[in-house]
Amino acid sequence: MILSRRVGRRAVVGTATLGLLAGSTLFAGGAGAALPAATEFGFTGAAQSYVVPDDVCEVEIVAAGAQGGLNDWGADDTEGDAMPGGLGGVATSVIEVSPGESLQVRVGGRGGDGSPLAGGGPGGWNGGGAGGGRPDDPDGQFFGNTAGGGGGASDVRQGGTELENRVIVGGGGGGVGTYTEADDAPNGVPGVGGNPATAATDEPASEGYVPATGGGAGTASAGGQGGVGGHYVDEPGDAGPSGAAGTLGAGGNGATESHQGFGGGGGGGGLYGGGGGAIGLDHLDTGGGGGSSLGDSTAAGVNEGDGSVTITPTAECENPATTTTVAEPTTTVAETTTTAPADTSMPATPVRATPAYTG
């Protein structure tokens, strides 16, 4: 008869040694080595790769989205009182992986600052929406007050490189809308990235005027709505332009005013991006909404500057159960054959009959 015993163990770094002991089953020996160190990824403006180390089957990922950009009033601020761009969100997840597997890492870039010479700030790499606004006209026709771009999201993709392959996302913050002074334009406050992300603030109310709305926040299932342009109550057909809505992975672009070239802030990138800001009264234009995050745990509006991704191995692999067969000892029984003794008796002597004669 053959006996089967199931032997399971935690894998260790290196080659396991199998030993055979007399009268016992096969077993795996050795002690686990320390897990590999964490790997940190900074912003590069291009996709990066993480190759899972040998014998690692679980990692923790922390992804921080990037901050939104400033408008051109705050871009060269030397006193530090400019309205800051929306902060990025941070997400943390633990995922199962396979040794040697390659994960794609994308670290979001901070949204670009608006510039009177170059126009609205570009969206941060990996999904940030562009800030609205035109640069100064050479003839001085346009003021060129421009908005900041939305911050890019940070994410990690497994099993492919498409948006659908993202397993974690840190949402980016929205860009700042144009305004004169921060204290005079609370409508310039952008949304922050995260879960939940926040919308940008609306333009302040004014009698006889319908204020512009800020870019909406990205959610777990949809992009934020683009901000809606403001208009006078008696002139509904003369509303300022609205910002673009956010989409899967990308923030919406901020609106640009047709005459003087002011702009709304760009929406932050994310699982779903935030909406772009709209145009309000007297260049009090709204900011972009924040992009949403995806993760086991999330925090909204905490990261400044460019994004980041950190990957830390957290568990070794569990070997699949191993079936080891051990032959059961057998007992050999010696068989003894006994031969029957020969028959030594004499055969019987036949008796011959004596003929009888009759006369």
Coordinates of C-alpha atoms in Angstrom, one line a residue:
M1 CA 0.0 0.0 0.0
I2 CA 1.2 3.5 -0.8
L3 CA 0.7 6.4 1.8
S4 CA 0.4 10.0 0.7
R5 CA 1.2 12.9 3.0
R6 CA 0.7 16.6 2.1
V7 CA 3.6 18.8 3.1
G8 CA 3.2 22.7 3.0
R9 CA 5.7 25.4 3.9
R10 CA 6.5 29.1 3.4
A11 CA 9.0 29.6 0.6
V12 CA 12.4 31.1 1.4
V13 CA 14.9 33.1 -0.6
G14 CA 17.4 30.6 -2.2
T15 CA 17.2 26.9 -2.9
A16 CA 15.5 24.7 -0.5
T17 CA 17.2 21.5 0.7
L18 CA 15.1 18.4 0.8
G19 CA 16.2 15.8 3.3
L20 CA 15.1 12.2 3.7
L21 CA 15.2 10.7 7.2
A22 CA 14.9 7.1 7.9
G23 CA 11.3 6.1 8.8
S24 CA 10.0 9.6 8.0
T25 CA 8.5 11.7 5.2
L26 CA 10.3 14.1 2.9
F27 CA 10.3 17.7 4.3
A28 CA 11.5 21.2 3.2
G29 CA 14.1 22.9 5.4
G30 CA 15.7 26.3 5.7
A31 CA 14.9 29.7 7.3
G32 CA 13.3 32.6 5.5
A33 CA 15.6 35.5 4.5
A34 CA 14.7 39.2 5.0
L35 CA 12.4 40.7 2.5
P36 CA 13.8 43.1 -0.2
A37 CA 13.8 46.8 0.6
A38 CA 11.2 49.2 -0.6
T39 CA 11.6 50.9 -4.0
E40 CA 10.7 54.6 -4.4
F41 CA 9.7 56.1 -7.7
G42 CA 9.8 59.8 -8.4
F43 CA 8.5 61.9 -11.3
T44 CA 10.2 61.3 -14.6
G45 CA 7.5 62.2 -17.2
A46 CA 7.6 58.6 -18.5
A47 CA 6.3 55.1 -17.5
Q48 CA 8.6 53.2 -15.3
S49 CA 8.8 49.5 -14.3
Y50 CA 9.0 47.5 -11.1
V51 CA 10.1 43.8 -11.4
V52 CA 8.8 41.7 -8.5
P53 CA 11.8 40.1 -6.7
D54 CA 12.3 36.4 -6.4
D55 CA 10.1 34.7 -3.8
V56 CA 7.9 37.8 -3.3
C57 CA 4.2 37.2 -3.7
E58 CA 2.7 40.3 -2.0
V59 CA 3.6 44.0 -2.1
E60 CA 2.2 47.2 -0.5
I61 CA 1.9 50.2 -2.8
V62 CA 1.6 53.9 -1.8
A63 CA 0.7 56.2 -4.6
A64 CA 0.6 60.0 -4.1
G65 CA -1.0 62.2 -6.8
A66 CA 0.5 65.5 -7.8
Q67 CA -0.4 69.1 -6.9
G68 CA -2.1 71.5 -9.3
G69 CA -0.4 74.5 -10.8
L70 CA -0.7 78.3 -10.0
N71 CA -2.1 81.1 -12.1
D72 CA 0.2 83.6 -13.6
W73 CA -0.4 86.0 -10.7
G74 CA 1.0 83.5 -8.2
A75 CA 3.6 81.7 -10.4
D76 CA 6.3 84.3 -9.6
D77 CA 5.0 85.1 -6.1
T78 CA 7.9 86.0 -3.8
E79 CA 6.0 86.7 -0.6
G80 CA 4.4 83.3 -0.4
D81 CA 0.8 84.5 -0.3
A82 CA -0.4 83.2 -3.7
M83 CA -3.3 80.7 -3.8
P84 CA -1.7 77.2 -3.9
G85 CA -2.7 74.6 -6.3
G86 CA -4.9 71.8 -5.1
L87 CA -3.0 69.1 -3.2
G88 CA -2.8 65.5 -4.4
G89 CA -4.4 62.5 -2.7
V90 CA -2.6 59.5 -1.4
A91 CA -3.8 55.8 -1.8
T92 CA -2.4 52.7 -0.2
S93 CA -3.1 49.1 -1.3
V94 CA -1.7 45.6 -0.8
I95 CA -1.8 43.4 -3.9
E96 CA -0.8 39.8 -4.8
V97 CA 2.0 39.5 -7.3
S98 CA 4.2 36.8 -8.9
P99 CA 8.0 36.6 -8.8
G100 CA 9.5 38.2 -11.9
E101 CA 6.3 39.9 -12.8
S102 CA 6.6 43.5 -14.2
L103 CA 4.4 46.3 -12.9
Q104 CA 4.1 49.5 -14.8
V105 CA 4.5 52.6 -12.6
R106 CA 3.4 56.1 -13.5
V107 CA 4.2 59.0 -11.3
G108 CA 2.1 62.2 -11.8
G109 CA 3.7 65.5 -12.5
R110 CA 2.8 68.8 -10.8
G111 CA 0.4 71.0 -12.9
G112 CA 2.1 73.7 -14.9
D113 CA 1.8 77.3 -13.8
G114 CA 0.0 79.8 -15.9
S115 CA 2.3 82.2 -17.8
P116 CA 1.6 85.7 -19.2
L117 CA 3.9 84.8 -22.1
A118 CA 3.0 81.2 -22.7
G119 CA -0.6 81.0 -21.7
G120 CA -2.4 78.6 -19.4
G121 CA -0.3 76.1 -17.5
P122 CA 0.0 72.6 -19.1
G123 CA -1.6 69.7 -17.3
G124 CA 0.6 67.6 -15.1
W125 CA 1.9 64.4 -16.7
N126 CA -0.5 61.4 -16.4
G127 CA -3.9 63.0 -16.7
G128 CA -3.8 66.6 -15.5
G129 CA -6.1 69.0 -17.5
A130 CA -4.6 72.1 -19.0
G131 CA -5.2 75.5 -17.5
G132 CA -7.1 78.0 -19.6
G133 CA -6.0 81.4 -20.8
R134 CA -4.1 83.0 -23.6
P135 CA -0.7 84.8 -23.4
D136 CA -0.4 88.5 -23.7
D137 CA -1.2 89.9 -27.1
P138 CA 1.8 91.7 -28.7
D139 CA -0.4 94.7 -29.2
G140 CA -1.6 94.7 -25.6
Q141 CA -5.1 93.8 -26.5
F142 CA -5.3 90.9 -24.0
F143 CA -4.2 90.9 -20.4
G144 CA -3.1 87.3 -20.5
N145 CA -4.2 86.4 -17.0
T146 CA -3.9 82.6 -17.2
A147 CA -4.7 79.6 -15.0
G148 CA -2.8 76.6 -13.6
G149 CA -2.9 73.1 -15.0
G150 CA -4.3 70.2 -13.0
G151 CA -1.9 67.8 -11.2
G152 CA -1.3 64.4 -12.7
A153 CA -2.3 61.1 -11.0
S154 CA 0.1 58.5 -9.8
D155 CA -0.8 54.9 -10.5
V156 CA 0.4 51.3 -10.9
R157 CA -0.8 48.9 -13.6
Q158 CA -0.8 45.1 -13.4
G159 CA -1.4 42.7 -16.2
G160 CA -1.3 45.4 -18.9
T161 CA -0.6 49.1 -19.5
E162 CA -4.1 50.4 -20.1
L163 CA -6.2 52.5 -17.8
E164 CA -8.3 49.4 -17.0
N165 CA -5.2 47.7 -15.6
R166 CA -4.7 50.2 -12.8
V167 CA -4.7 48.6 -9.4
I168 CA -4.1 51.8 -7.4
V169 CA -4.4 55.5 -8.1
G170 CA -3.5 58.6 -6.2
G171 CA -5.6 61.5 -7.6
G172 CA -4.1 64.8 -8.6
G173 CA -5.2 68.3 -7.4
G174 CA -6.9 71.0 -9.5
G175 CA -5.2 74.0 -11.0
V176 CA -5.9 77.6 -9.7
G177 CA -8.2 79.8 -11.7
T178 CA -7.2 83.4 -12.6
Y179 CA -7.8 86.2 -10.1
T180 CA -6.1 89.5 -8.9
E181 CA -5.4 88.8 -5.3
A182 CA -6.1 85.6 -3.3
D183 CA -8.1 87.5 -0.7
D184 CA -10.3 89.0 -3.4
A185 CA -11.1 85.8 -5.2
P186 CA -12.1 82.8 -3.1
N187 CA -13.5 81.4 -6.3
G188 CA -9.9 80.7 -7.4
V189 CA -9.6 77.8 -4.8
P190 CA -9.2 74.6 -6.7
G191 CA -10.3 71.1 -5.6
V192 CA -8.0 68.5 -4.0
G193 CA -7.3 65.0 -5.2
G194 CA -8.3 62.0 -3.2
N195 CA -11.1 59.8 -2.1
P196 CA -13.2 61.8 -1.9
A197 CA -11.8 64.4 -4.2
T198 CA -13.3 67.9 -3.8
A199 CA -14.8 70.4 -6.3
A200 CA -13.4 73.8 -6.8
T201 CA -15.2 76.7 -5.1
D202 CA -17.8 78.6 -7.1
E203 CA -17.5 82.3 -8.0
P204 CA -18.9 84.6 -5.2
A205 CA -22.5 85.6 -5.6
S206 CA -23.3 89.0 -7.0
E207 CA -26.6 90.8 -7.3
G208 CA -28.1 90.4 -10.7
Y209 CA -25.4 87.9 -11.7
V210 CA -25.4 84.1 -11.9
P211 CA -21.9 83.1 -10.7
A212 CA -19.6 80.7 -12.5
T213 CA -19.3 77.3 -10.8
G214 CA -16.0 75.5 -10.0
G215 CA -14.8 72.4 -11.7
G216 CA -16.5 69.3 -10.2
A217 CA -14.7 66.4 -8.4
G218 CA -13.9 63.1 -9.9
T219 CA -15.7 60.1 -8.3
A220 CA -15.4 56.4 -8.2
S221 CA -17.5 56.1 -11.3
A222 CA -17.4 59.4 -13.3
G223 CA -15.4 62.4 -14.1
G224 CA -16.2 65.8 -12.5
Q225 CA -18.4 68.1 -14.4
G226 CA -16.9 71.1 -16.1
G227 CA -17.5 74.4 -14.3
V228 CA -20.4 76.4 -15.8
G229 CA -19.7 79.9 -17.0
G230 CA -21.3 82.9 -15.2
H231 CA -23.7 85.4 -16.7
Y232 CA -25.9 88.3 -15.9
V233 CA -29.4 87.3 -15.0
D234 CA -30.9 89.3 -17.8
E235 CA -28.4 88.1 -20.3
P236 CA -28.4 84.3 -20.0
G237 CA -27.3 83.9 -23.6
D238 CA -24.0 85.8 -22.9
A239 CA -22.5 83.4 -20.4
G240 CA -18.8 82.8 -20.1
P241 CA -17.4 79.6 -21.5
S242 CA -17.5 76.5 -19.3
G243 CA -14.7 74.1 -18.5
A244 CA -14.5 70.6 -19.9
A245 CA -15.6 67.6 -17.9
G246 CA -13.2 65.1 -16.5
T247 CA -13.0 61.6 -18.0
L248 CA -11.6 58.2 -17.1
G249 CA -8.0 58.9 -16.0
A250 CA -7.9 62.6 -17.1
G251 CA -8.9 66.0 -15.8
G252 CA -10.9 68.4 -18.0
N253 CA -9.2 71.5 -19.5
G254 CA -10.1 74.9 -18.1
A255 CA -12.1 77.4 -20.2
T256 CA -10.5 80.4 -21.9
E257 CA -12.3 83.8 -22.1
S258 CA -12.8 84.9 -25.7
H259 CA -12.0 88.6 -25.3
Q260 CA -9.3 89.2 -22.7
G261 CA -8.0 85.7 -22.5
F262 CA -8.5 84.8 -18.9
G263 CA -8.8 81.1 -17.9
G264 CA -10.2 78.5 -15.6
G265 CA -8.0 76.0 -13.8
G266 CA -7.4 72.5 -15.2
G267 CA -8.9 69.4 -13.5
G268 CA -6.7 66.9 -11.7
G269 CA -6.0 63.5 -13.1
G270 CA -7.2 60.4 -11.2
L271 CA -9.2 57.2 -11.4
Y272 CA -11.6 59.7 -12.9
G273 CA -10.4 63.3 -13.5
G274 CA -11.8 66.5 -12.1
G275 CA -13.6 69.0 -14.2
G276 CA -12.0 72.2 -15.6
G277 CA -12.8 75.6 -14.3
A278 CA -15.1 78.1 -15.9
I279 CA -15.1 81.8 -16.7
G280 CA -16.8 84.3 -14.4
L281 CA -17.3 88.0 -14.0
D282 CA -14.3 90.3 -14.3
H283 CA -11.8 87.5 -14.7
L284 CA -12.8 85.9 -11.4
D285 CA -12.5 82.5 -13.0
T286 CA -12.9 79.2 -11.1
G287 CA -10.4 76.5 -10.4
G288 CA -10.3 72.9 -11.5
G289 CA -11.7 70.0 -9.5
G290 CA -9.6 67.2 -8.0
G291 CA -9.2 63.7 -9.4
S292 CA -10.4 60.7 -7.5
S293 CA -8.2 58.0 -5.9
L294 CA -8.4 54.2 -5.8
G295 CA -7.0 52.1 -3.0
D296 CA -7.5 50.0 0.1
S297 CA -7.2 53.2 2.1
T298 CA -7.0 56.8 0.9
A299 CA -6.3 60.3 2.2
A300 CA -7.4 63.5 0.3
G301 CA -5.4 66.7 -0.2
V302 CA -2.1 65.8 1.4
N303 CA 0.7 65.8 -1.2
E304 CA 2.6 68.8 -2.4
G305 CA 4.5 69.1 -5.7
D306 CA 5.1 66.1 -7.9
G307 CA 3.6 62.7 -7.1
S308 CA 5.4 59.6 -6.0
V309 CA 5.0 55.8 -5.8
T310 CA 6.6 53.5 -3.2
I311 CA 6.5 49.7 -3.5
T312 CA 7.4 47.5 -0.5
P313 CA 7.5 43.7 -0.5
T314 CA 5.4 42.4 2.4
A315 CA 5.2 38.6 2.1
E316 CA 7.1 35.7 0.7
C317 CA 5.4 33.1 -1.5
E318 CA 3.6 30.2 -0.1
N319 CA 4.7 27.1 -2.0
P320 CA 1.8 25.1 -3.4
A321 CA 1.2 22.0 -1.2
T322 CA 3.6 19.2 -2.2
T323 CA 2.5 15.6 -2.3
T324 CA 5.3 13.2 -1.2
T325 CA 4.8 9.5 -1.4
V326 CA 6.5 7.1 1.0
A327 CA 6.4 3.3 0.5
E328 CA 5.1 1.4 3.5
P329 CA 7.6 -1.2 4.7
T330 CA 6.7 -4.8 3.6
T331 CA 7.3 -8.0 5.6
T332 CA 8.6 -11.0 3.7
V333 CA 7.3 -14.4 4.9
A334 CA 9.5 -17.4 4.0
E335 CA 7.4 -20.2 2.8
T336 CA 8.5 -23.8 3.6
T337 CA 7.5 -26.6 1.3
T338 CA 7.1 -30.1 2.8
T339 CA 7.3 -33.2 0.5
A340 CA 5.1 -36.1 1.5
P341 CA 7.1 -39.3 2.2
A342 CA 7.3 -41.9 -0.5
D343 CA 4.9 -44.8 -0.2
T344 CA 7.2 -47.9 0.7
S345 CA 4.5 -50.5 0.9
M346 CA 4.6 -53.5 -1.5
P347 CA 1.9 -53.7 -4.1
A348 CA -0.6 -56.4 -3.4
T349 CA 0.0 -59.8 -5.0
P350 CA -2.8 -60.8 -7.3
V351 CA -4.5 -64.1 -6.4
R352 CA -4.8 -66.4 -9.3
A353 CA -8.0 -68.4 -9.5
T354 CA -7.7 -72.2 -9.6
P355 CA -9.7 -73.5 -12.6
A356 CA -12.3 -76.0 -11.6
Y357 CA -12.6 -79.2 -13.8
T358 CA -15.7 -81.1 -14.1
G359 CA -15.7 -84.7 -15.3

